[in-house]
Amino acid sequence: AGEEDFDGEDDPFLTGKADVAGIKDGSPEACAVLRLASEASLEVLDDGAALYSKAAANIVAARKGADGVLGTHDDNWFKDLAALDAVKWVGPKAFKQLRAYAKAHSEWTCGTVPVQLLAFNDFHGNLKPPSGSTGKITTGPNPATDFVEAGGAEFFATHMKTLKAQNENTLIVTAGDIIGATPLLSALFHDEPTIESMNLLGLDVASVGNHEFDEGVDELLRMKNGGCHPVDGCLDGDDFAGASFEYLAANVVDKTTKKTIFPSTTVRSFRGAHVGFIGLTLEGTPLVTAPDGVSGLEFKDEAETINALVPALQKRGVQSIVVLIHEGGAATGLYNECVGVSGPIFEIVKQLDKAVDVVVSGHTNAAHVCEIDGKLITSAAHAGRLITDIDLEIDELTGHVTKAKGQNVIATRTVAKDAEQTALITKYDAVAAPLANKVVASITADILKTPNAAGESPLGDVIADAQLEATQASNQAVAAFMNPGGIRADLVFAQSSGGEAAGQVTYGEA
């Protein structure tokens, strides 16, 4: 190991008079030195670069994040020479040794790093393939004939793994509503199956959506932290570990503590490329959620929240910024186009700091890939039918995104089923079957949710009639209304989910 650089009295961290051996921040040389210090093992720093042992050990120790473990997503890195110089026992000699080692080993030279984001939104617990029009993606001018059947966790996961294999620098991200408004297979177990499915999928980062608050903030925290339901226990017979992915909620503040319920941002690094994520839901969440679900919470303006967080990320040395936001708009084009777009998300984008590179959106279940004001704006329909493949090139020297492109990939059902997802579905199916397969009604023809020009559908009429019938006697209701977006699937005459006869409707189908 190298000799001691200086004694404590000359520590530049204490004196503020750091000498970095003539290396200038922002230069290729500085970038290589910072990469070496931020990424190299203790052995490389101690033996290869021949740093003084205490300097090498302190450099590695400084990289450990809050969890105190290297190799996890909260690891630190040295954003500039001053940050490295602030490490005790690191001084002029250490910088010279780091520079010499980096120069002799080209793998530390800074360049362009390809980063892939695989994004989706509004999964809504669709573990099984969604039925009817909800299970199709329109691919041409005639929706009646130009479509592909898509969705289902078993197929979704296979597509995700295939795409992930294309780039080792890949993150899976989502823009909210993973849970809530879910089919029976997930809803019966308080959406624990969906969280477990996302864990198996390898989901990395998720923003909250309005439906994450359907059962209240305490239940949402249980989804993240785990534990059995406080009333129903663990209905599947074993414990619930919670989400292994990270939830973000930048604009959701607890009125009592004045703190966000989940972190506002997270940063993931690939070599010298650092990508910052800001995750949030729509400010109007209380307007579309039962009051009990959002009690004690404040939902702040989306654009103001994002713009206030950008400088904090930049101060950490993060120049590549991705927003995961559960707010959307409308689009009239096909799933990979940017035609006839309008709505809240595009108004928000106009207000965003120019430093934001990518906006992954959701909520309105639209499908589009747009480039607006130098930003990539994406949305992937809903129910796990599309995956947005976002490819970024990031310059390690500047930290900026130099190229960004995206495309929506259909999660077709023509691929092999993912074995882990199949096992999960089979497990919960067995527990749910007695209730799910109970026949509760009969129909003589399909009752569809497809709306007419006025927004009315046959299935919407049936649901509204049922609501009125159920509440007339006790509450003296005189009218009932059903919003089209809340109708999740058609009632299909020929469908048989539990071996029942055609025309029989099971509880699970209903």
Short mmCIF file of C-alpha atoms in Angstrom, two decimals:
data_model
loop_
_atom_site.label_atom_id
_atom_site.label_comp_id
_atom_site.label_asym_id
_atom_site.label_seq_id
_atom_site.Cartn_x
_atom_site.Cartn_y
_atom_site.Cartn_z
CA ALA A 1 0.00 0.00 0.00
CA GLY A 2 1.06 3.58 -0.58
CA GLU A 3 2.39 5.84 2.09
CA GLU A 4 0.25 8.15 4.18
CA ASP A 5 -0.64 11.28 2.17
CA PHE A 6 -0.76 13.70 5.06
CA ASP A 7 -1.44 13.90 8.75
CA GLY A 8 -4.70 15.05 10.29
CA GLU A 9 -3.53 18.67 10.58
CA ASP A 10 -3.21 18.90 6.78
CA ASP A 11 -6.49 17.17 5.99
CA PRO A 12 -8.06 19.30 3.19
CA PHE A 13 -11.49 18.25 4.47
CA LEU A 14 -10.63 20.28 7.57
CA THR A 15 -8.73 23.14 5.94
CA GLY A 16 -10.69 23.55 2.73
CA LYS A 17 -7.41 23.90 0.77
CA ALA A 18 -7.54 20.75 -1.30
CA ASP A 19 -4.80 20.10 -3.86
CA VAL A 20 -6.10 17.65 -6.46
CA ALA A 21 -2.82 17.33 -8.30
CA GLY A 22 -3.80 19.57 -11.19
CA ILE A 23 -6.84 17.51 -12.20
CA LYS A 24 -9.78 19.70 -13.27
CA ASP A 25 -13.42 18.88 -12.64
CA GLY A 26 -15.34 18.19 -15.84
CA SER A 27 -12.31 16.85 -17.68
CA PRO A 28 -12.06 13.29 -19.04
CA GLU A 29 -9.23 12.72 -16.57
CA ALA A 30 -11.39 13.78 -13.61
CA CYS A 31 -14.26 11.62 -14.84
CA ALA A 32 -12.02 8.54 -14.94
CA VAL A 33 -10.63 9.23 -11.45
CA LEU A 34 -14.14 9.68 -10.04
CA ARG A 35 -15.36 6.50 -11.71
CA LEU A 36 -12.44 4.57 -10.28
CA ALA A 37 -13.05 5.90 -6.78
CA SER A 38 -16.81 5.36 -7.03
CA GLU A 39 -16.82 1.86 -8.49
CA ALA A 40 -13.55 0.02 -7.88
CA SER A 41 -13.24 -2.66 -5.21
CA LEU A 42 -11.13 -2.22 -2.10
CA GLU A 43 -8.57 -4.59 -3.59
CA VAL A 44 -8.21 -2.48 -6.75
CA LEU A 45 -7.87 0.74 -4.76
CA ASP A 46 -5.54 -0.74 -2.15
CA ASP A 47 -3.38 -3.08 -4.22
CA GLY A 48 -3.88 -1.96 -7.82
CA ALA A 49 -3.82 1.82 -7.42
CA ALA A 50 -1.54 1.42 -4.37
CA LEU A 51 -3.44 3.88 -2.20
CA TYR A 52 -2.63 4.17 1.48
CA SER A 53 -4.75 1.48 3.14
CA LYS A 54 -6.71 3.93 5.25
CA ALA A 55 -7.48 6.06 2.19
CA ALA A 56 -8.72 3.05 0.21
CA ALA A 57 -10.84 1.81 3.10
CA ASN A 58 -12.37 5.24 3.69
CA ILE A 59 -13.20 5.69 0.02
CA VAL A 60 -15.09 2.38 0.00
CA ALA A 61 -16.79 3.19 3.31
CA ALA A 62 -17.96 6.55 1.97
CA ARG A 63 -19.79 4.78 -0.85
CA LYS A 64 -22.06 2.80 1.45
CA GLY A 65 -25.56 4.25 1.60
CA ALA A 66 -28.03 4.33 4.45
CA ASP A 67 -28.18 0.54 4.60
CA GLY A 68 -24.40 0.30 5.12
CA VAL A 69 -24.08 -2.30 2.37
CA LEU A 70 -22.27 -1.94 -0.94
CA GLY A 71 -23.95 -3.06 -4.14
CA THR A 72 -27.44 -1.83 -3.26
CA HIS A 73 -29.42 0.94 -4.92
CA ASP A 74 -28.67 3.52 -2.23
CA ASP A 75 -24.88 3.44 -2.72
CA ASN A 76 -23.16 6.83 -2.90
CA TRP A 77 -20.72 8.02 -5.54
CA PHE A 78 -18.27 10.90 -5.78
CA LYS A 79 -19.94 13.63 -7.81
CA ASP A 80 -16.84 15.83 -8.08
CA LEU A 81 -13.21 16.03 -7.03
CA ALA A 82 -14.02 18.00 -3.89
CA ALA A 83 -16.30 15.20 -2.67
CA LEU A 84 -13.47 12.69 -3.10
CA ASP A 85 -10.94 15.07 -1.57
CA ALA A 86 -13.17 15.37 1.50
CA VAL A 87 -12.53 11.71 2.38
CA LYS A 88 -10.05 11.45 5.25
CA TRP A 89 -6.55 10.31 4.22
CA VAL A 90 -7.21 11.23 0.57
CA GLY A 91 -4.85 13.93 -0.63
CA PRO A 92 -2.51 14.90 -3.50
CA LYS A 93 -0.66 11.60 -3.56
CA ALA A 94 -3.90 9.61 -3.70
CA PHE A 95 -5.13 11.69 -6.63
CA LYS A 96 -1.88 11.12 -8.52
CA GLN A 97 -2.08 7.37 -7.92
CA LEU A 98 -5.73 7.23 -8.98
CA ARG A 99 -4.95 9.25 -12.11
CA ALA A 100 -2.04 7.01 -13.02
CA TYR A 101 -4.03 3.81 -12.50
CA ALA A 102 -7.02 5.10 -14.48
CA LYS A 103 -4.75 6.19 -17.32
CA ALA A 104 -3.13 2.74 -17.46
CA HIS A 105 -6.46 0.88 -17.40
CA SER A 106 -8.81 1.96 -20.19
CA GLU A 107 -11.88 0.37 -18.61
CA TRP A 108 -12.15 3.44 -16.36
CA THR A 109 -12.27 5.86 -19.29
CA CYS A 110 -15.58 7.71 -19.43
CA GLY A 111 -17.85 7.27 -22.44
CA THR A 112 -21.49 6.78 -23.32
CA VAL A 113 -23.59 4.29 -21.34
CA PRO A 114 -26.72 2.68 -22.81
CA VAL A 115 -29.54 2.51 -20.24
CA GLN A 116 -32.85 0.76 -20.86
CA LEU A 117 -36.08 1.52 -19.00
CA LEU A 118 -38.96 -0.92 -19.33
CA ALA A 119 -42.06 1.01 -18.32
CA PHE A 120 -45.73 0.32 -17.81
CA ASN A 121 -48.69 1.79 -15.95
CA ASP A 122 -52.13 0.93 -14.57
CA PHE A 123 -51.55 -2.80 -14.21
CA HIS A 124 -54.55 -3.06 -11.85
CA GLY A 125 -53.76 -6.58 -10.70
CA ASN A 126 -54.48 -8.23 -14.05
CA LEU A 127 -52.65 -11.43 -13.26
CA LYS A 128 -54.79 -13.38 -15.69
CA PRO A 129 -55.27 -12.23 -19.29
CA PRO A 130 -57.96 -9.51 -19.36
CA SER A 131 -61.08 -10.38 -21.32
CA GLY A 132 -63.03 -8.67 -24.07
CA SER A 133 -61.83 -5.35 -25.44
CA THR A 134 -59.69 -4.83 -22.32
CA GLY A 135 -57.50 -7.71 -23.53
CA LYS A 136 -56.79 -6.32 -26.98
CA ILE A 137 -54.47 -3.75 -28.53
CA THR A 138 -55.72 -2.11 -31.71
CA THR A 139 -53.08 -2.26 -34.45
CA GLY A 140 -54.89 -0.74 -37.46
CA PRO A 141 -57.77 1.44 -38.63
CA ASN A 142 -60.50 -1.13 -37.95
CA PRO A 143 -60.63 -2.13 -34.26
CA ALA A 144 -63.01 -4.99 -35.07
CA THR A 145 -60.37 -6.81 -37.11
CA ASP A 146 -57.06 -5.01 -36.52
CA PHE A 147 -56.09 -6.11 -33.04
CA VAL A 148 -53.78 -8.36 -31.04
CA GLU A 149 -54.81 -10.14 -27.86
CA ALA A 150 -52.48 -9.11 -25.06
CA GLY A 151 -51.89 -9.11 -21.33
CA GLY A 152 -51.70 -11.59 -18.48
CA ALA A 153 -48.83 -11.71 -15.99
CA GLU A 154 -47.46 -14.99 -17.37
CA PHE A 155 -46.96 -13.48 -20.84
CA PHE A 156 -46.12 -9.99 -19.58
CA ALA A 157 -43.23 -11.39 -17.53
CA THR A 158 -41.86 -13.39 -20.46
CA HIS A 159 -41.83 -10.31 -22.69
CA MET A 160 -40.22 -8.31 -19.90
CA LYS A 161 -37.41 -10.86 -19.48
CA THR A 162 -36.79 -10.94 -23.23
CA LEU A 163 -36.50 -7.17 -23.40
CA LYS A 164 -34.37 -6.99 -20.26
CA ALA A 165 -31.88 -9.43 -21.78
CA GLN A 166 -31.10 -6.89 -24.51
CA ASN A 167 -29.30 -4.55 -22.12
CA GLU A 168 -27.59 -5.33 -18.82
CA ASN A 169 -28.25 -1.73 -17.74
CA THR A 170 -32.01 -2.14 -17.38
CA LEU A 171 -34.58 -0.93 -14.87
CA ILE A 172 -38.26 -1.86 -14.74
CA VAL A 173 -40.44 1.09 -13.72
CA THR A 174 -44.14 1.89 -13.47
CA ALA A 175 -46.31 4.99 -13.15
CA GLY A 176 -48.87 3.91 -10.56
CA ASP A 177 -52.07 1.91 -10.08
CA ILE A 178 -50.30 -1.43 -9.83
CA ILE A 179 -53.02 -2.35 -7.34
CA GLY A 180 -56.61 -1.26 -6.73
CA ALA A 181 -59.63 -1.85 -8.99
CA THR A 182 -58.31 -5.36 -9.44
CA PRO A 183 -59.93 -8.64 -10.51
CA LEU A 184 -61.06 -11.06 -7.82
CA LEU A 185 -57.86 -13.14 -7.85
CA SER A 186 -55.96 -10.16 -6.48
CA ALA A 187 -58.73 -8.21 -4.72
CA LEU A 188 -59.82 -11.19 -2.61
CA PHE A 189 -56.37 -11.21 -0.98
CA HIS A 190 -56.09 -7.42 -0.56
CA ASP A 191 -53.83 -7.27 -3.64
CA GLU A 192 -51.01 -9.24 -2.03
CA PRO A 193 -50.81 -11.49 -5.14
CA THR A 194 -50.14 -8.48 -7.38
CA ILE A 195 -47.34 -7.18 -5.17
CA GLU A 196 -45.79 -10.66 -5.17
CA SER A 197 -46.16 -10.81 -8.96
CA MET A 198 -44.32 -7.51 -9.29
CA ASN A 199 -41.55 -8.81 -7.03
CA LEU A 200 -41.14 -11.82 -9.31
CA LEU A 201 -41.17 -9.53 -12.33
CA GLY A 202 -38.20 -7.63 -10.94
CA LEU A 203 -39.93 -4.26 -10.70
CA ASP A 204 -37.44 -1.63 -9.51
CA VAL A 205 -39.26 1.68 -9.02
CA ALA A 206 -42.96 2.62 -8.87
CA SER A 207 -44.84 5.83 -8.34
CA VAL A 208 -48.06 5.70 -6.38
CA GLY A 209 -51.33 6.17 -8.23
CA ASN A 210 -54.78 7.12 -7.00
CA HIS A 211 -55.83 3.47 -6.66
CA GLU A 212 -52.91 2.76 -4.33
CA PHE A 213 -54.99 4.69 -1.77
CA ASP A 214 -58.24 2.73 -2.18
CA GLU A 215 -57.84 1.03 1.20
CA GLY A 216 -56.06 3.93 2.91
CA VAL A 217 -52.48 4.90 3.59
CA ASP A 218 -51.94 2.31 6.35
CA GLU A 219 -52.84 -0.48 3.95
CA LEU A 220 -50.58 1.04 1.29
CA LEU A 221 -47.72 1.06 3.79
CA ARG A 222 -48.46 -2.62 4.49
CA MET A 223 -48.18 -3.30 0.76
CA LYS A 224 -44.64 -1.93 0.94
CA ASN A 225 -43.52 -3.18 4.35
CA GLY A 226 -45.38 -6.51 4.54
CA GLY A 227 -47.30 -8.28 7.28
CA CYS A 228 -50.71 -9.91 7.40
CA HIS A 229 -53.90 -7.89 7.00
CA PRO A 230 -55.01 -6.47 10.38
CA VAL A 231 -58.53 -7.89 10.04
CA ASP A 232 -58.41 -10.79 7.60
CA GLY A 233 -54.92 -12.03 8.40
CA CYS A 234 -53.00 -13.85 5.67
CA LEU A 235 -55.74 -15.56 3.70
CA ASP A 236 -53.36 -17.63 1.60
CA GLY A 237 -51.93 -19.35 4.67
CA ASP A 238 -48.47 -17.78 4.78
CA ASP A 239 -46.87 -14.46 5.61
CA PHE A 240 -46.75 -11.48 3.27
CA ALA A 241 -43.28 -10.00 2.79
CA GLY A 242 -44.31 -6.77 1.07
CA ALA A 243 -42.85 -5.05 -1.97
CA SER A 244 -39.20 -5.56 -2.85
CA PHE A 245 -39.40 -2.58 -5.22
CA GLU A 246 -39.25 1.08 -4.23
CA TYR A 247 -42.40 3.21 -4.03
CA LEU A 248 -42.10 6.98 -4.61
CA ALA A 249 -44.65 9.62 -3.56
CA ALA A 250 -43.12 13.05 -4.06
CA ASN A 251 -46.36 15.02 -3.78
CA VAL A 252 -48.17 13.01 -1.07
CA VAL A 253 -47.57 14.59 2.33
CA ASP A 254 -48.75 13.44 5.75
CA LYS A 255 -50.50 16.47 7.25
CA THR A 256 -49.26 15.59 10.74
CA THR A 257 -45.59 14.84 10.09
CA LYS A 258 -45.30 17.19 7.07
CA LYS A 259 -43.26 14.47 5.36
CA THR A 260 -43.94 12.48 2.21
CA ILE A 261 -45.31 9.00 2.89
CA PHE A 262 -42.63 7.46 0.65
CA PRO A 263 -39.37 8.95 -0.69
CA SER A 264 -39.71 11.62 -3.37
CA THR A 265 -36.77 10.49 -5.47
CA THR A 266 -34.36 7.65 -5.99
CA VAL A 267 -31.15 7.41 -8.03
CA ARG A 268 -29.85 4.36 -9.87
CA SER A 269 -26.35 4.18 -11.31
CA PHE A 270 -24.75 2.34 -14.22
CA ARG A 271 -21.00 2.98 -14.23
CA GLY A 272 -20.71 6.77 -14.27
CA ALA A 273 -24.27 7.27 -15.49
CA HIS A 274 -26.66 8.30 -12.73
CA VAL A 275 -30.41 8.35 -13.40
CA GLY A 276 -32.69 10.19 -11.00
CA PHE A 277 -36.36 9.26 -10.67
CA ILE A 278 -39.14 11.48 -9.35
CA GLY A 279 -42.38 9.60 -8.62
CA LEU A 280 -45.79 11.09 -7.88
CA THR A 281 -49.53 10.83 -8.43
CA LEU A 282 -52.07 13.30 -9.73
CA GLU A 283 -52.91 16.25 -7.49
CA GLY A 284 -56.58 15.39 -7.96
CA THR A 285 -56.30 11.99 -6.26
CA PRO A 286 -58.74 13.04 -3.46
CA LEU A 287 -61.36 13.80 -6.14
CA VAL A 288 -61.36 10.21 -7.43
CA THR A 289 -60.76 8.33 -4.17
CA ALA A 290 -63.05 7.59 -1.22
CA PRO A 291 -62.43 10.14 1.57
CA ASP A 292 -61.26 7.46 4.02
CA GLY A 293 -58.50 6.47 1.60
CA VAL A 294 -56.85 9.90 1.59
CA SER A 295 -57.67 11.05 5.11
CA GLY A 296 -54.79 12.99 6.68
CA LEU A 297 -52.94 13.41 3.39
CA GLU A 298 -52.18 16.41 1.20
CA PHE A 299 -51.64 16.07 -2.55
CA LYS A 300 -49.49 18.83 -4.00
CA ASP A 301 -49.24 20.35 -7.47
CA GLU A 302 -47.43 18.04 -9.88
CA ALA A 303 -45.28 20.49 -11.86
CA GLU A 304 -44.30 22.52 -8.79
CA THR A 305 -43.29 19.35 -6.96
CA ILE A 306 -41.17 18.05 -9.84
CA ASN A 307 -39.43 21.37 -10.48
CA ALA A 308 -38.59 21.81 -6.80
CA LEU A 309 -36.83 18.42 -6.74
CA VAL A 310 -34.72 18.89 -9.86
CA PRO A 311 -32.07 21.13 -8.20
CA ALA A 312 -31.63 18.65 -5.35
CA LEU A 313 -30.89 15.87 -7.82
CA GLN A 314 -28.50 18.07 -9.76
CA LYS A 315 -26.69 18.99 -6.56
CA ARG A 316 -26.02 15.28 -6.09
CA GLY A 317 -24.50 15.16 -9.56
CA VAL A 318 -27.57 13.73 -11.34
CA GLN A 319 -28.25 15.26 -14.75
CA SER A 320 -30.44 12.49 -16.25
CA ILE A 321 -33.94 12.83 -14.81
CA VAL A 322 -37.00 10.61 -15.33
CA VAL A 323 -40.47 11.41 -13.98
CA LEU A 324 -42.90 8.59 -13.13
CA ILE A 325 -46.26 10.33 -12.85
CA HIS A 326 -49.73 8.91 -12.45
CA GLU A 327 -51.46 11.49 -14.59
CA GLY A 328 -52.27 11.27 -18.25
CA GLY A 329 -54.19 12.50 -21.22
CA ALA A 330 -55.88 11.22 -24.34
CA ALA A 331 -54.59 10.00 -27.68
CA THR A 332 -56.44 9.16 -30.87
CA GLY A 333 -53.61 7.40 -32.67
CA LEU A 334 -52.43 3.82 -32.52
CA TYR A 335 -50.44 2.47 -29.59
CA ASN A 336 -47.04 3.65 -30.85
CA GLU A 337 -48.08 7.01 -32.24
CA CYS A 338 -48.43 10.56 -30.93
CA VAL A 339 -51.67 11.61 -32.61
CA GLY A 340 -54.48 13.71 -31.20
CA VAL A 341 -52.89 13.96 -27.78
CA SER A 342 -54.41 16.25 -25.19
CA GLY A 343 -55.07 16.44 -21.49
CA PRO A 344 -53.46 17.22 -18.13
CA ILE A 345 -50.13 15.44 -18.63
CA PHE A 346 -49.26 17.55 -21.65
CA GLU A 347 -50.08 20.75 -19.77
CA ILE A 348 -47.85 19.58 -16.91
CA VAL A 349 -44.99 18.79 -19.30
CA LYS A 350 -45.08 22.36 -20.63
CA GLN A 351 -44.30 23.60 -17.11
CA LEU A 352 -41.43 21.23 -16.35
CA ASP A 353 -37.79 22.15 -15.90
CA LYS A 354 -35.80 21.60 -19.09
CA ALA A 355 -33.57 19.19 -17.14
CA VAL A 356 -36.32 16.53 -17.17
CA ASP A 357 -35.60 14.03 -19.95
CA VAL A 358 -38.37 11.42 -19.78
CA VAL A 359 -41.94 11.42 -18.46
CA VAL A 360 -43.62 8.03 -17.97
CA SER A 361 -47.34 8.69 -17.48
CA GLY A 362 -50.53 6.79 -16.68
CA HIS A 363 -54.01 7.14 -15.14
CA THR A 364 -56.00 7.66 -18.35
CA ASN A 365 -54.96 4.31 -19.87
CA ALA A 366 -53.82 6.00 -23.06
CA ALA A 367 -51.15 4.54 -25.35
CA HIS A 368 -48.67 6.90 -26.97
CA VAL A 369 -44.99 7.68 -27.47
CA CYS A 370 -44.33 11.41 -27.91
CA GLU A 371 -41.42 13.82 -28.10
CA ILE A 372 -42.48 17.23 -26.83
CA ASP A 373 -40.22 20.16 -25.87
CA GLY A 374 -37.19 17.89 -25.92
CA LYS A 375 -38.80 15.35 -23.59
CA LEU A 376 -39.92 11.78 -24.23
CA ILE A 377 -43.52 11.32 -23.01
CA THR A 378 -44.87 7.76 -22.85
CA SER A 379 -47.92 5.80 -21.74
CA ALA A 380 -48.61 2.07 -22.10
CA ALA A 381 -52.42 1.62 -22.03
CA HIS A 382 -53.33 -0.53 -19.00
CA ALA A 383 -53.74 -4.08 -17.69
CA GLY A 384 -50.26 -5.21 -18.71
CA ARG A 385 -50.91 -5.20 -22.45
CA LEU A 386 -47.99 -2.95 -23.42
CA ILE A 387 -44.41 -2.45 -22.26
CA THR A 388 -42.67 0.81 -23.17
CA ASP A 389 -39.08 0.08 -24.17
CA ILE A 390 -37.15 3.30 -23.51
CA ASP A 391 -33.53 3.42 -24.67
CA LEU A 392 -31.27 6.16 -23.32
CA GLU A 393 -27.68 7.04 -24.04
CA ILE A 394 -25.98 8.88 -21.17
CA ASP A 395 -22.66 10.70 -21.41
CA GLU A 396 -20.61 9.88 -18.31
CA LEU A 397 -18.55 13.03 -18.69
CA THR A 398 -21.51 15.45 -18.54
CA GLY A 399 -24.12 13.17 -16.98
CA HIS A 400 -26.67 14.22 -19.58
CA VAL A 401 -28.94 12.10 -21.77
CA THR A 402 -27.66 12.45 -25.33
CA LYS A 403 -30.27 10.24 -27.01
CA ALA A 404 -33.73 9.02 -25.97
CA LYS A 405 -36.18 6.92 -27.90
CA GLY A 406 -39.14 4.77 -26.95
CA GLN A 407 -41.54 2.25 -28.40
CA ASN A 408 -44.52 0.40 -27.02
CA VAL A 409 -44.16 -3.37 -27.32
CA ILE A 410 -47.31 -5.50 -27.25
CA ALA A 411 -47.31 -8.17 -24.53
CA THR A 412 -48.77 -10.81 -26.85
CA ARG A 413 -50.01 -14.17 -25.64
CA THR A 414 -48.04 -16.08 -28.26
CA VAL A 415 -44.94 -16.51 -26.08
CA ALA A 416 -44.23 -19.15 -23.46
CA LYS A 417 -45.73 -18.56 -20.03
CA ASP A 418 -43.40 -17.50 -17.25
CA ALA A 419 -43.18 -20.41 -14.81
CA GLU A 420 -42.91 -18.27 -11.66
CA GLN A 421 -46.00 -16.26 -12.54
CA THR A 422 -47.89 -19.45 -13.39
CA ALA A 423 -47.04 -20.93 -9.99
CA LEU A 424 -48.21 -17.77 -8.23
CA ILE A 425 -51.52 -17.71 -10.09
CA THR A 426 -52.09 -21.43 -9.50
CA LYS A 427 -51.50 -20.99 -5.78
CA TYR A 428 -54.05 -18.21 -5.37
CA ASP A 429 -56.51 -19.79 -7.81
CA ALA A 430 -56.79 -22.82 -5.56
CA VAL A 431 -57.68 -20.71 -2.52
CA ALA A 432 -60.07 -18.44 -4.44
CA ALA A 433 -61.85 -21.10 -6.51
CA PRO A 434 -64.77 -21.93 -4.17
CA LEU A 435 -65.89 -18.31 -4.10
CA ALA A 436 -64.83 -17.34 -7.62
CA ASN A 437 -66.65 -20.24 -9.32
CA LYS A 438 -69.95 -19.81 -7.52
CA VAL A 439 -72.73 -19.12 -10.06
CA VAL A 440 -74.51 -15.91 -9.10
CA ALA A 441 -76.45 -14.95 -12.24
CA SER A 442 -77.31 -15.85 -15.80
CA ILE A 443 -77.31 -13.99 -19.11
CA THR A 444 -78.75 -14.86 -22.53
CA ALA A 445 -76.21 -12.91 -24.61
CA ASP A 446 -73.01 -10.90 -24.26
CA ILE A 447 -73.38 -7.74 -22.21
CA LEU A 448 -70.59 -5.45 -23.31
CA LYS A 449 -68.95 -2.35 -21.88
CA THR A 450 -68.31 -0.78 -25.29
CA PRO A 451 -69.85 2.71 -25.14
CA ASN A 452 -71.91 4.44 -27.78
CA ALA A 453 -71.28 8.02 -28.89
CA ALA A 454 -72.93 9.32 -25.72
CA GLY A 455 -70.74 7.18 -23.48
CA GLU A 456 -73.52 4.74 -22.55
CA SER A 457 -73.02 0.97 -22.67
CA PRO A 458 -75.28 -2.03 -22.08
CA LEU A 459 -73.14 -3.24 -19.18
CA GLY A 460 -73.08 0.26 -17.69
CA ASP A 461 -76.89 0.27 -17.77
CA VAL A 462 -77.05 -3.11 -16.01
CA ILE A 463 -74.63 -2.01 -13.28
CA ALA A 464 -76.47 1.27 -12.69
CA ASP A 465 -79.80 -0.59 -12.55
CA ALA A 466 -78.31 -3.01 -10.01
CA GLN A 467 -77.01 -0.15 -7.87
CA LEU A 468 -80.42 1.51 -7.88
CA GLU A 469 -82.19 -1.75 -7.03
CA ALA A 470 -79.79 -2.45 -4.17
CA THR A 471 -80.15 0.98 -2.56
CA GLN A 472 -83.75 1.94 -3.28
CA ALA A 473 -85.34 0.24 -0.28
CA SER A 474 -82.82 1.14 2.41
CA ASN A 475 -81.69 4.56 1.24
CA GLN A 476 -84.62 5.61 -0.93
CA ALA A 477 -82.26 6.27 -3.84
CA VAL A 478 -83.93 7.71 -6.93
CA ALA A 479 -81.04 7.47 -9.41
CA ALA A 480 -77.79 5.59 -9.93
CA PHE A 481 -74.78 6.35 -12.10
CA MET A 482 -71.85 4.27 -13.35
CA ASN A 483 -68.68 5.79 -14.77
CA PRO A 484 -67.43 4.00 -17.93
CA GLY A 485 -63.83 3.77 -16.66
CA GLY A 486 -64.93 1.69 -13.68
CA ILE A 487 -66.31 -1.14 -15.83
CA ARG A 488 -63.42 -3.55 -16.06
CA ALA A 489 -64.61 -6.40 -18.27
CA ASP A 490 -67.44 -7.57 -20.53
CA LEU A 491 -69.88 -10.26 -19.45
CA VAL A 492 -69.48 -12.89 -22.16
CA PHE A 493 -72.16 -15.53 -22.75
CA ALA A 494 -69.76 -18.28 -23.86
CA GLN A 495 -67.18 -17.70 -21.12
CA SER A 496 -66.66 -20.55 -18.67
CA SER A 497 -64.07 -19.77 -16.01
CA GLY A 498 -65.00 -22.56 -13.58
CA GLY A 499 -66.64 -25.23 -15.70
CA GLU A 500 -70.10 -23.63 -15.55
CA ALA A 501 -72.51 -23.75 -18.50
CA ALA A 502 -72.65 -21.06 -21.15
CA GLY A 503 -74.67 -18.10 -19.96
CA GLN A 504 -73.97 -18.76 -16.28
CA VAL A 505 -72.11 -15.91 -14.58
CA THR A 506 -69.77 -16.68 -11.71
CA TYR A 507 -68.88 -14.37 -8.84
CA GLY A 508 -65.36 -14.11 -10.25
CA GLU A 509 -66.62 -13.06 -13.67
CA ALA A 510 -68.97 -10.51 -12.15
#
